[in-house]
């Protein structure tokens, strides 16, 4: 990408911070959720909380695809990989996520399971072509950003008539998660956090556009500002949200105009609609069962659906009792509120998914020292 330095200019950041200070109403508090894990890392890495008034609070959301995958689905992947005829292909972060038994894909790989880290869905296709005698399963995860490549892989496999390739689909949807945070019945048991506005995700929005967020602005009267991942993007988005809140507006604004449009990427949307359909419900770590929040492979492509080929069972397994990942993903707690954060649970020895992923809130706090600050 061009012009990155301009969006990391410290002088401009201080000017935006000064505007925020001038425009913040000292009589009220502002609770703003950055949904995406990429924003959480930008906020921690560049010290954005240090530039904000004390009554502007940033709250971390569940926008980390590795973090929100429940333990049961990881256990499914482990059991699948332990079958002798299977080669399991996965993105790197997934390999280290622990289950309730402390196992992980990386650990069973060390025990002899054939698990291969890939960088794109097309890598899994190549592995299937090179190993016609083995069943190659692609562990597909992610939000709307990574769903089109999975659709391409399935269509490519169909065109090649690959009978030894299938996809274990775990793709989830951003708007459904935001709705669930705002109105789910579980808030009574799991806790509730006040939210005045959202920083909308960047990469997801390049695919789905800004239009889907209009529902939150209209139905819940919550402003949304879509922002890029650079520090000035985030600072400007915070300023835009504060202005909306002060003026009692609830609109969708697009700060990331250099990449996001109103309609989004229509070609990618049509491709996803061709290959995938909505699930009635899907379990999220931290959010529980969320209606119409995930995708499954359509019947026309069922030959490439690993859940049907291997009869993968539905497993619901509780997280490690000491781990607060669920509360962190809902925005109820900060990573530093977890008793095992930074001591038992570290990036070298992760107990929960939020410490494993490069987009996890706990990893961000640990890596950039945010946990040393008091609340």
XYZ file of C-alpha atoms in Angstrom:
375
model
C 0.000 0.000 0.000
C 1.179 3.499 -0.786
C 1.187 6.475 1.564
C 1.526 4.505 4.814
C 3.918 7.007 6.413
C 1.369 9.780 6.049
C -1.088 7.806 8.166
C 1.509 7.329 10.914
C 2.520 10.974 11.276
C 2.978 11.761 14.974
C 2.449 15.510 14.516
C -0.896 14.952 12.800
C -1.872 12.445 15.489
C -1.322 15.068 18.178
C -3.425 17.561 16.231
C -6.305 15.099 15.964
C -5.902 14.269 19.660
C -6.130 17.991 20.488
C -9.381 18.212 18.528
C -10.748 15.239 20.428
C -9.876 16.881 23.746
C -11.579 20.126 22.671
C -14.730 18.420 21.444
C -15.219 15.865 24.215
C -17.920 16.806 26.703
C -16.284 16.504 30.141
C -19.694 15.796 31.713
C -20.188 12.481 29.923
C -18.377 9.237 29.149
C -17.813 7.791 25.685
C -17.731 4.000 25.295
C -16.492 3.078 21.816
C -15.996 -0.479 20.581
C -13.425 -1.321 17.951
C -14.890 -4.538 16.585
C -11.827 -5.693 14.661
C -8.733 -7.228 16.214
C -6.586 -5.341 13.723
C -7.820 -2.079 15.238
C -7.139 -3.394 18.744
C -3.513 -4.000 17.800
C -3.178 -0.582 16.162
C -4.627 1.088 19.263
C -2.185 -0.722 21.560
C 0.849 -0.561 19.286
C 0.672 3.183 18.692
C -0.367 4.174 22.225
C -3.667 5.727 21.156
C -5.235 5.427 24.656
C -2.486 7.732 25.938
C -3.716 10.452 23.576
C -7.370 10.235 24.590
C -9.164 11.968 27.485
C -9.923 9.712 30.445
C -13.648 9.754 29.703
C -13.139 8.197 26.241
C -12.907 4.432 26.691
C -12.000 1.992 23.937
C -13.633 -1.425 24.272
C -12.395 -4.497 22.438
C -14.854 -6.492 20.340
C -14.972 -10.052 19.000
C -13.457 -9.279 15.617
C -10.662 -11.848 15.780
C -11.574 -14.941 13.709
C -9.180 -17.257 15.528
C -10.375 -16.039 18.933
C -14.081 -16.598 18.328
C -13.822 -20.179 17.063
C -15.231 -22.335 19.891
C -13.322 -25.163 21.519
C -15.664 -27.766 20.028
C -14.738 -26.853 16.454
C -11.032 -26.995 17.310
C -11.574 -30.433 18.846
C -13.333 -31.447 15.613
C -10.262 -30.365 13.633
C -7.930 -32.273 15.952
C -9.968 -35.472 15.655
C -10.073 -35.034 11.888
C -6.312 -34.568 11.642
C -5.720 -37.739 13.651
C -7.274 -39.858 10.910
C -4.512 -41.654 9.019
C -5.709 -40.748 5.525
C -6.144 -37.018 6.255
C -3.848 -34.076 5.567
C -5.218 -31.046 7.423
C -4.315 -27.620 6.011
C -4.612 -24.551 8.235
C -3.505 -20.965 8.602
C -0.722 -20.520 11.149
C -2.555 -18.947 14.094
C -5.002 -21.840 14.339
C -2.244 -24.345 15.046
C -1.540 -23.052 18.554
C -5.080 -22.534 19.892
C -5.480 -24.848 22.908
C -8.514 -27.005 23.663
C -10.010 -27.785 27.069
C -7.494 -30.641 27.384
C -4.528 -28.393 26.614
C -4.114 -30.007 23.209
C -3.650 -28.107 19.965
C -3.146 -28.838 16.287
C 0.545 -28.047 16.730
C 0.876 -30.621 19.517
C -0.765 -33.410 17.570
C 1.388 -32.451 14.582
C 4.387 -33.120 16.830
C 2.834 -36.499 17.611
C 2.756 -37.408 13.933
C -0.465 -35.979 12.488
C -0.028 -34.571 8.967
C -0.919 -30.915 9.485
C 0.395 -28.307 7.092
C 0.471 -24.562 7.534
C -0.633 -22.724 4.397
C -0.807 -19.097 3.353
C -3.769 -19.268 0.976
C -6.628 -21.585 0.070
C -4.965 -22.351 -3.260
C -2.062 -23.929 -1.342
C -4.496 -26.580 -0.092
C -5.608 -27.279 -3.672
C -1.991 -27.840 -4.708
C -1.414 -30.218 -1.795
C -4.494 -32.224 -2.839
C -3.191 -32.463 -6.397
C 0.206 -33.626 -5.146
C -1.306 -36.259 -2.818
C -4.116 -37.983 -4.738
C -4.058 -40.966 -2.372
C -4.803 -38.800 0.698
C -7.827 -36.767 1.803
C -6.880 -33.085 2.066
C -9.071 -30.951 4.339
C -8.815 -27.166 4.421
C -9.712 -25.700 7.842
C -11.435 -22.533 6.648
C -11.951 -19.751 9.197
C -12.477 -16.015 9.141
C -14.943 -13.219 8.550
C -16.150 -11.916 5.203
C -12.590 -11.049 4.154
C -11.369 -14.642 3.885
C -14.629 -16.209 2.681
C -14.233 -15.415 -1.067
C -10.877 -17.269 -1.277
C -12.531 -20.333 0.258
C -15.295 -20.108 -2.351
C -12.678 -19.880 -5.093
C -10.934 -22.990 -3.749
C -14.182 -24.981 -3.756
C -15.068 -23.902 -7.298
C -11.521 -24.661 -8.440
C -11.660 -28.123 -6.876
C -14.960 -28.782 -8.627
C -13.528 -27.678 -11.969
C -10.521 -29.983 -11.443
C -12.796 -32.823 -10.267
C -10.674 -33.229 -7.144
C -12.254 -36.070 -5.192
C -9.739 -35.851 -2.341
C -10.317 -32.210 -1.338
C -12.866 -30.803 1.108
C -13.398 -27.746 3.305
C -14.234 -27.657 7.028
C -16.142 -24.389 6.919
C -16.033 -22.049 9.921
C -16.663 -18.702 8.244
C -18.587 -16.211 10.377
C -20.357 -12.888 9.742
C -19.620 -9.491 11.242
C -23.100 -7.838 11.287
C -24.642 -10.804 13.136
C -22.014 -10.586 15.878
C -22.584 -6.853 16.370
C -26.349 -7.420 16.600
C -25.814 -10.179 19.148
C -23.644 -7.961 21.331
C -26.362 -5.302 21.356
C -29.426 -7.454 21.938
C -28.549 -11.047 22.907
C -30.471 -12.528 25.858
C -27.181 -13.823 27.293
C -26.190 -10.345 28.482
C -28.076 -10.987 31.728
C -25.851 -13.947 32.562
C -22.607 -12.895 30.891
C -22.676 -9.205 31.676
C -23.249 -6.029 29.741
C -21.061 -3.132 28.742
C -22.351 0.300 27.658
C -21.656 1.067 24.004
C -22.073 4.470 22.398
C -20.615 3.705 18.973
C -18.558 1.345 16.836
C -15.386 1.592 14.793
C -16.323 -0.591 11.829
C -13.806 -3.127 10.480
C -11.601 -2.248 7.531
C -10.911 -5.382 5.497
C -14.374 -6.840 6.075
C -15.936 -3.609 4.843
C -13.963 -3.704 1.601
C -15.988 -6.835 0.820
C -19.445 -6.083 2.256
C -19.334 -2.273 1.922
C -20.755 0.256 4.369
C -24.433 -0.457 3.667
C -24.902 -3.402 6.121
C -24.056 -1.161 9.084
C -27.030 1.119 8.453
C -29.174 -1.337 10.419
C -27.267 -0.635 13.657
C -27.473 3.091 13.194
C -31.207 2.991 12.550
C -32.378 0.152 14.815
C -30.103 0.687 17.817
C -29.228 4.358 17.324
C -25.512 3.549 17.453
C -23.139 5.463 15.169
C -20.628 3.479 13.105
C -17.457 4.842 11.539
C -15.551 2.476 9.246
C -11.817 3.019 9.666
C -8.538 1.839 8.208
C -5.878 0.160 10.341
C -3.338 2.974 10.521
C -3.180 5.088 13.710
C -4.453 8.258 12.042
C -7.362 6.287 10.594
C -8.337 5.184 14.088
C -7.844 8.631 15.622
C -9.985 10.260 12.943
C -12.685 7.621 13.416
C -12.760 8.310 17.160
C -13.151 12.032 16.465
C -15.975 11.343 14.003
C -17.773 9.135 16.533
C -17.452 11.755 19.275
C -18.936 14.375 16.974
C -21.886 12.113 16.150
C -22.510 11.349 19.815
C -22.323 15.038 20.777
C -24.765 15.954 18.025
C -27.047 13.008 18.926
C -26.651 11.530 15.461
C -26.501 7.817 14.645
C -25.173 7.416 11.129
C -22.748 5.259 9.181
C -19.679 7.211 8.123
C -16.772 5.947 6.084
C -13.348 7.186 7.095
C -11.661 4.483 4.997
C -12.802 5.915 1.667
C -9.574 4.908 -0.055
C -10.650 1.248 0.125
C -14.311 0.943 1.185
C -17.371 1.801 -0.904
C -21.081 1.793 -0.125
C -21.799 -1.377 -2.138
C -18.549 -3.197 -1.414
C -17.022 -5.802 -3.700
C -20.037 -7.114 -5.613
C -18.040 -9.764 -7.468
C -16.831 -11.249 -4.177
C -20.339 -11.089 -2.702
C -21.838 -12.946 -5.672
C -19.115 -15.598 -5.477
C -19.808 -16.204 -1.782
C -23.567 -16.336 -2.405
C -23.020 -18.958 -5.100
C -21.053 -21.337 -2.871
C -22.291 -20.666 0.680
C -25.551 -20.247 2.559
C -26.505 -19.179 6.088
C -26.473 -21.566 9.021
C -29.443 -21.284 11.380
C -27.058 -20.841 14.303
C -23.364 -21.126 15.091
C -21.480 -21.163 18.368
C -19.014 -18.339 18.981
C -16.467 -18.320 21.749
C -17.614 -15.689 24.220
C -20.951 -15.046 22.517
C -22.585 -18.463 22.676
C -24.952 -19.589 19.939
C -25.564 -16.713 17.513
C -28.451 -17.024 15.019
C -27.647 -16.723 11.311
C -24.059 -15.737 12.053
C -22.075 -18.234 9.969
C -21.946 -19.907 6.590
C -22.099 -23.482 5.375
C -21.421 -24.995 1.964
C -24.414 -25.249 -0.352
C -25.784 -28.607 -1.506
C -24.498 -27.998 -5.047
C -20.956 -28.187 -3.630
C -21.613 -30.796 -0.926
C -18.950 -33.110 -2.392
C -16.416 -30.642 -0.984
C -18.030 -30.272 2.454
C -15.824 -31.956 5.068
C -18.649 -31.944 7.625
C -20.654 -34.264 5.366
C -17.753 -36.299 4.013
C -16.417 -37.147 7.475
C -19.699 -36.893 9.437
C -18.159 -34.331 11.793
C -20.234 -34.193 15.014
C -21.415 -31.012 16.719
C -19.388 -30.532 19.912
C -20.019 -27.901 22.558
C -17.119 -27.739 25.008
C -16.570 -25.168 27.746
C -13.435 -23.008 27.825
C -10.718 -23.404 30.445
C -12.284 -22.115 33.683
C -9.299 -19.882 34.399
C -9.505 -18.156 30.995
C -11.459 -14.921 30.556
C -11.391 -14.929 26.740
C -15.183 -15.025 26.565
C -15.572 -11.875 28.653
C -12.759 -10.149 26.740
C -14.408 -10.927 23.397
C -17.696 -9.432 24.605
C -15.934 -6.281 25.812
C -16.957 -6.941 29.410
C -13.384 -7.296 30.647
C -9.954 -6.074 29.640
C -7.157 -8.614 29.236
C -5.515 -7.290 32.384
C -8.634 -8.259 34.362
C -7.822 -11.937 33.783
C -5.987 -13.482 36.746
C -3.718 -15.608 34.568
C -2.880 -12.887 32.023
C 0.861 -12.299 31.660
C 1.725 -14.967 34.241
C 0.395 -18.429 33.403
C -0.987 -17.234 30.061
C 1.590 -15.719 27.698
C 2.186 -15.862 23.922
C 4.704 -18.659 24.543
C 2.237 -20.578 26.699
C -1.267 -19.476 25.675
C -4.185 -20.746 27.719
C -6.838 -18.970 25.655
C -7.329 -18.039 22.018
C -7.062 -14.280 22.670
C -3.392 -14.763 23.559
C -2.661 -17.016 20.566
C -3.882 -15.000 17.630
C -1.962 -12.131 16.072
C -5.255 -10.216 16.265
C -6.200 -11.221 19.823
C -6.720 -8.512 22.429
C -4.628 -10.318 25.051
C -1.732 -10.686 22.612
C -1.969 -6.968 21.827
C -1.924 -5.966 25.485
C 0.982 -8.293 26.228
C 3.051 -7.353 23.168
C 2.744 -3.592 23.612
C 2.717 -3.359 27.390
C -0.819 -2.025 27.786
C -1.379 -4.329 30.761
C 0.954 -2.181 32.864
C -1.594 0.616 32.881
C -4.318 0.815 35.473
C -7.976 0.947 34.506
